[in-house]
C-alpha cells in the first residue's frame, strides 16, 4: 500500500468512527406499555409505516392497559404481545436480549391517581425503568428511548420550557417521571448507553382511557353527565394529537442524538374551559353540563414547550388542532362499546371517590 493510499484509508476510518450512520435502523423493537393509549397508537403507526419491523409489546395490563386497543394488529406476524411487568428483571432481561431498541412507554400515567396513592408510580415509573436500563446495559442495546413528559419541568406562568431548563416536578407522578428521565440520562453519562429522552405535552386522540380531561369530558358529555372542571378552569395545557406524537417518536428513534432530550409539543395552548366549550359545542350539548369542582392539589397552572430543538432536526406537528379534535370527538361517538366497557367496576369506585361533590 502506498503512503498516500494508507492516509486516505486512515482518514476514511476516522470519518466513519466520528460520523456514524446518521439514521438508526431497527429490526426488533421492544415497546413497553404498548397496550395503553399512546403505546397502542405508536405500535399501529410503526406496523403500518415500516414493513420490515418486528415489535414485542411488554405490558402488565393494569387498569389502563387494554388488549382491545390493538385488536386490529393482533394477527400480524410481526407483532408479539407479552403479558408482564417491567419490574420483573428476568423477563426484561430475556426480552431486551432479543431486541435492537427499547421504547419505554410503560408507566402509571394519571396525576390524580398519583395524588391519591403514589406507590405504583414509584415502583413502575422509577424501578421499572431501572430494570429496563440494566437489561439494556447488559445486552448493549442499540437505542433506548425513555418516554418522559413536559410535566417534569413543573409549571410556568409565561415563556416556554427548553430542554436544558431545570426539572421542578410538582406531583408524585411528575416526580417519578423526572426520576426515570434523569436515571436514563445517568446511564448515558456513566455507561455510554445510547439513551434518548422525549418530553411530550398533553396528548389527545383515540384509545385514551376515559379518566383524562378530553376522553373523560367527551364520554361524559355523550352520556349527558356533568363535566367536572377543576378550580377556575383557567389552567393551560399544550395539546398534541397522538398521531403527531407517534410520528415524532418514530423520527427520534431514527434521528435523535444519544444523550439528548427532545421536547415534543403541539403548539396548541388552551385553557381547560376552552377545551370544555369545544367539546360541548361539537356535540351540541348544553353549557349546564359544565360543573366547577374542587381544585386538584398542587395543580400546575400552565405547561408550555419550546420545540425549536426537534424542529431543527426536521420534525414538526402536522395535524391542525381543530380537525384533530373533531376527529377525536367523532371517534368516541362512534366507538361507544370501547369506552362503555371501561366505565365500570374499578373505574366507578375511582370516579365516585375522585368526584365526590358531583
Ligand atoms: P396509559 O396509562 O394509557 O398506558 C400505560 C400503559 O403502561 C398501560 O398499558 C399499562 O398497562 C402499562 N403498564 C403500567 N405499569 C406497567 C408495568 N409495571 N409493566 C408493564 N406495563 C405497565 O399511558 P399513556 O397516556 O399512553 O402514556 C404513555 C407514556 O407516555 C407514559 O410514560 C406517560 O408518562 C407518557 N406521556 C403521556 C402523555 C399523555 O398526555 N398521556 C404526555 C407525555 C408523556
Ligand atoms: O376531571 C378533570 N377535570 C379537570 O379540570 C380532569 C381529569 C382534569 N382536569 C384538568 C387538570 C389539568 O389542568 O385538565 C387538565 C388536564 O388534566 P389531565 O388530562 O389529567 O392531564 P395532566 O394532568 O395535564 O397530565 C397529562 O399530560 C402529561 C397526562 O395525564 C400525563 O400522563 C402526561 O405526562
XYZ file of N, CA, C and O in Angstrom, residues 258-341:
336
model
N -27.763 10.557 20.770
C -27.578 9.909 22.069
C -27.361 10.951 23.167
O -26.625 11.927 22.971
N -27.977 10.708 24.322
C -27.761 11.574 25.482
C -28.593 12.845 25.465
O -28.528 13.641 26.393
N -29.413 13.030 24.404
C -30.192 14.274 24.303
C -31.638 14.069 24.736
O -32.187 12.968 24.646
N -32.242 15.172 25.204
C -33.687 15.181 25.481
C -34.344 16.054 24.418
O -33.744 17.036 23.959
N -35.559 15.679 23.999
C -36.284 16.459 22.980
C -37.704 16.749 23.446
O -38.456 15.812 23.766
N -38.078 18.020 23.480
C -39.467 18.400 23.721
C -40.290 18.090 22.487
O -39.827 18.288 21.359
N -41.528 17.636 22.726
C -42.464 17.393 21.614
C -43.784 18.075 21.981
O -44.498 17.588 22.865
N -44.054 19.196 21.365
C -45.281 19.934 21.696
C -46.143 20.109 20.466
O -45.675 19.993 19.332
N -47.427 20.398 20.704
C -48.347 20.581 19.585
C -48.496 22.037 19.189
O -49.036 22.343 18.121
N -48.089 22.948 20.086
C -48.273 24.384 19.808
C -49.724 24.798 19.933
O -50.163 25.762 19.308
N -50.500 24.053 20.733
C -51.930 24.353 20.883
C -52.266 24.608 22.351
O -52.842 23.760 23.018
N -51.895 25.771 22.837
C -52.193 26.093 24.239
C -53.659 26.460 24.371
O -54.154 27.338 23.664
N -54.343 25.794 25.284
C -55.758 26.093 25.532
C -56.024 25.990 27.036
O -55.440 25.148 27.713
N -56.950 26.823 27.540
C -57.378 26.637 28.933
C -58.330 25.432 28.961
O -58.915 25.055 27.923
N -58.507 24.885 30.157
C -59.419 23.742 30.282
C -60.851 24.156 29.931
O -61.628 23.348 29.415
N -61.191 25.422 30.214
C -62.541 25.883 29.860
C -62.717 25.952 28.339
O -63.790 25.620 27.821
N -61.662 26.350 27.636
C -61.756 26.383 26.159
C -61.993 24.970 25.616
O -62.815 24.769 24.723
N -61.256 24.008 26.183
C -61.416 22.608 25.744
C -62.849 22.138 26.033
O -63.505 21.509 25.191
N -63.338 22.475 27.225
C -64.694 22.055 27.623
C -65.727 22.628 26.643
O -66.637 21.914 26.194
N -65.569 23.896 26.299
C -66.525 24.532 25.382
C -66.491 23.898 23.994
O -67.540 23.688 23.370
N -65.281 23.581 23.509
C -65.175 22.929 22.190
C -65.964 21.609 22.207
O -66.721 21.292 21.287
N -65.782 20.845 23.288
C -66.444 19.529 23.368
C -67.968 19.700 23.389
O -68.695 19.046 22.630
N -68.446 20.614 24.230
C -69.902 20.812 24.340
C -70.486 21.293 23.012
O -71.517 20.785 22.559
N -69.784 22.254 22.382
C -70.304 22.792 21.111
C -70.290 21.733 20.011
O -71.264 21.587 19.266
N -69.188 20.980 19.937
C -69.092 19.966 18.862
C -70.194 18.924 18.994
O -70.737 18.451 17.999
N -70.519 18.569 20.247
C -71.535 17.529 20.447
C -72.948 18.103 20.571
O -73.913 17.357 20.739
N -73.053 19.437 20.511
C -74.368 20.075 20.635
C -74.992 19.855 22.007
O -76.195 19.639 22.131
N -74.149 19.898 23.059
C -74.649 19.661 24.436
C -74.719 20.993 25.182
O -73.966 21.927 24.896
N -75.600 21.079 26.206
C -75.790 22.361 26.890
C -74.649 22.732 27.823
O -73.979 21.854 28.384
N -74.475 24.044 27.994
C -73.450 24.590 28.876
C -73.657 24.141 30.333
O -72.717 24.084 31.115
N -74.875 23.804 30.657
C -75.210 23.421 32.042
C -74.499 22.131 32.470
O -74.436 21.820 33.666
N -73.928 21.371 31.505
C -73.188 20.153 31.891
C -71.867 20.495 32.577
O -71.268 19.679 33.269
N -71.414 21.736 32.368
C -70.142 22.172 32.949
C -70.306 22.377 34.452
O -71.174 23.126 34.889
N -69.495 21.693 35.278
C -69.599 21.840 36.740
C -68.224 22.158 37.324
O -67.283 21.392 37.110
N -68.121 23.266 38.048
C -66.846 23.595 38.697
C -66.738 22.785 39.988
O -67.670 22.785 40.792
N -65.631 22.087 40.151
C -65.431 21.262 41.352
C -64.117 21.677 42.035
O -63.350 22.475 41.485
N -63.896 21.100 43.211
C -62.686 21.408 43.984
C -61.431 21.235 43.129
O -61.342 20.296 42.324
N -60.454 22.132 43.334
C -59.246 22.087 42.514
C -58.381 20.867 42.849
O -58.448 20.338 43.961
N -57.577 20.438 41.878
C -56.565 19.380 42.093
C -55.517 19.922 43.051
O -55.105 21.080 42.938
N -55.038 19.087 43.972
C -53.954 19.506 44.885
C -52.678 19.761 44.066
O -52.323 18.948 43.212
N -52.012 20.875 44.348
C -50.739 21.172 43.661
C -50.899 21.353 42.160
O -49.956 21.109 41.400
N -52.075 21.775 41.735
C -52.425 21.849 40.304
C -51.485 22.783 39.525
O -51.479 23.997 39.753
N -50.711 22.223 38.590
C -49.823 23.057 37.762
C -50.660 23.999 36.907
O -51.613 23.570 36.249
N -50.277 25.288 36.900
C -51.090 26.282 36.205
C -50.946 26.185 34.682
O -51.909 26.247 33.951
N -49.713 26.079 34.235
C -49.512 26.122 32.777
C -48.285 25.309 32.375
O -47.250 25.374 33.037
N -48.448 24.548 31.301
C -47.304 23.883 30.671
C -47.134 24.482 29.277
O -48.120 24.685 28.559
N -45.897 24.737 28.885
C -45.632 25.224 27.526
C -44.210 24.837 27.145
O -43.289 24.949 27.954
N -44.058 24.379 25.911
C -42.757 23.853 25.460
C -42.209 24.625 24.270
O -42.960 24.972 23.360
N -40.909 24.826 24.264
C -40.234 25.245 23.040
C -39.884 23.962 22.284
O -39.305 23.035 22.860
N -40.245 23.904 20.979
C -39.894 22.691 20.216
C -38.816 22.996 19.163
O -38.647 22.263 18.185
N -38.096 24.086 19.413
C -37.064 24.506 18.472
C -36.045 23.389 18.177
O -35.629 23.205 17.035
N -35.689 22.648 19.225
C -34.613 21.645 19.067
C -35.034 20.530 18.092
O -34.284 20.191 17.173
N -36.235 20.007 18.280
C -36.678 18.919 17.386
C -37.025 19.482 16.003
O -36.833 18.812 14.987
N -37.475 20.729 15.957
C -37.759 21.360 14.657
C -36.485 21.470 13.826
O -36.489 21.229 12.627
N -35.393 21.842 14.507
C -34.110 21.982 13.795
C -33.661 20.643 13.223
O -33.005 20.578 12.193
N -34.052 19.564 13.916
C -33.682 18.226 13.454
C -34.568 17.793 12.280
O -34.234 16.875 11.532
N -35.748 18.435 12.148
C -36.591 18.151 10.979
C -38.001 17.669 11.249
O -38.685 17.220 10.329
N -38.490 17.758 12.509
C -39.879 17.341 12.769
C -40.718 18.507 13.266
O -40.227 19.345 14.024
N -41.959 18.543 12.824
C -42.942 19.460 13.420
C -44.324 18.806 13.334
O -44.547 17.963 12.460
N -45.248 19.173 14.248
C -46.579 18.546 14.176
C -47.281 18.946 12.884
O -47.094 20.058 12.395
N -48.109 18.012 12.337
C -48.735 18.358 11.054
C -50.260 18.266 11.092
O -50.910 18.503 10.079
N -50.833 17.887 12.243
C -52.299 17.802 12.306
C -52.888 19.074 12.914
O -52.638 19.359 14.088
N -53.692 19.837 12.158
C -54.304 21.039 12.727
C -55.206 20.675 13.916
O -55.929 19.662 13.878
N -55.145 21.506 14.969
C -55.815 21.196 16.229
C -57.330 20.976 16.053
O -57.882 19.994 16.549
N -57.993 21.913 15.347
C -59.456 21.830 15.196
C -59.876 20.515 14.558
O -60.786 19.827 15.025
N -59.184 20.157 13.476
C -59.513 18.909 12.761
C -59.279 17.695 13.647
O -60.081 16.769 13.696
N -58.132 17.704 14.367
C -57.788 16.551 15.213
C -58.805 16.417 16.354
O -59.177 15.305 16.736
N -59.283 17.539 16.882
C -60.301 17.492 17.941
C -61.604 16.909 17.383
O -62.227 16.051 18.018
N -62.007 17.376 16.209
C -63.262 16.856 15.618
C -63.143 15.348 15.366
O -64.055 14.577 15.662
N -61.982 14.937 14.856
C -61.753 13.514 14.579
C -61.822 12.698 15.883
O -62.404 11.618 15.935
N -61.207 13.251 16.932
C -61.164 12.548 18.225
C -62.568 12.424 18.823
O -62.977 11.342 19.265
N -63.306 13.526 18.814
C -64.662 13.506 19.382
C -65.531 12.510 18.605
O -66.276 11.714 19.186
N -65.373 12.515 17.271
C -66.153 11.583 16.437
C -65.779 10.138 16.755
O -66.640 9.249 16.773
N -64.500 9.901 17.043
C -64.063 8.528 17.345
C -64.771 8.006 18.611
O -65.266 6.881 18.626
N -64.848 8.839 19.649
C -65.515 8.385 20.885
C -67.021 8.222 20.646
O -67.636 7.296 21.179
N -67.588 9.105 19.801
C -69.021 8.985 19.488
C -69.278 7.657 18.756
O -70.239 6.950 19.052
N -68.354 7.279 17.863
C -68.559 6.086 17.034
C -68.057 4.799 17.697
O -68.261 3.713 17.150
N -67.358 4.915 18.805
C -66.791 3.714 19.439
C -67.260 3.554 20.883
O -66.471 3.209 21.769
N -68.549 3.759 21.084
C -69.135 3.673 22.432
C -68.830 2.331 23.129
O -68.449 2.326 24.296
N -68.938 1.178 22.422
C -68.664 -0.094 23.117
C -67.248 -0.137 23.702
O -67.032 -0.750 24.745
N -66.287 0.534 23.049
C -64.900 0.521 23.549
C -64.828 1.157 24.938
O -64.225 0.600 25.850
N -65.432 2.349 25.104
C -65.277 3.044 26.385
C -66.345 2.698 27.409
O -66.109 2.801 28.609
N -67.514 2.255 26.942
C -68.586 1.917 27.894
C -68.132 0.787 28.822
O -68.354 0.828 30.019
N -67.433 -0.190 28.220
C -66.914 -1.334 28.985
C -65.955 -0.869 30.085
O -65.890 -1.428 31.166
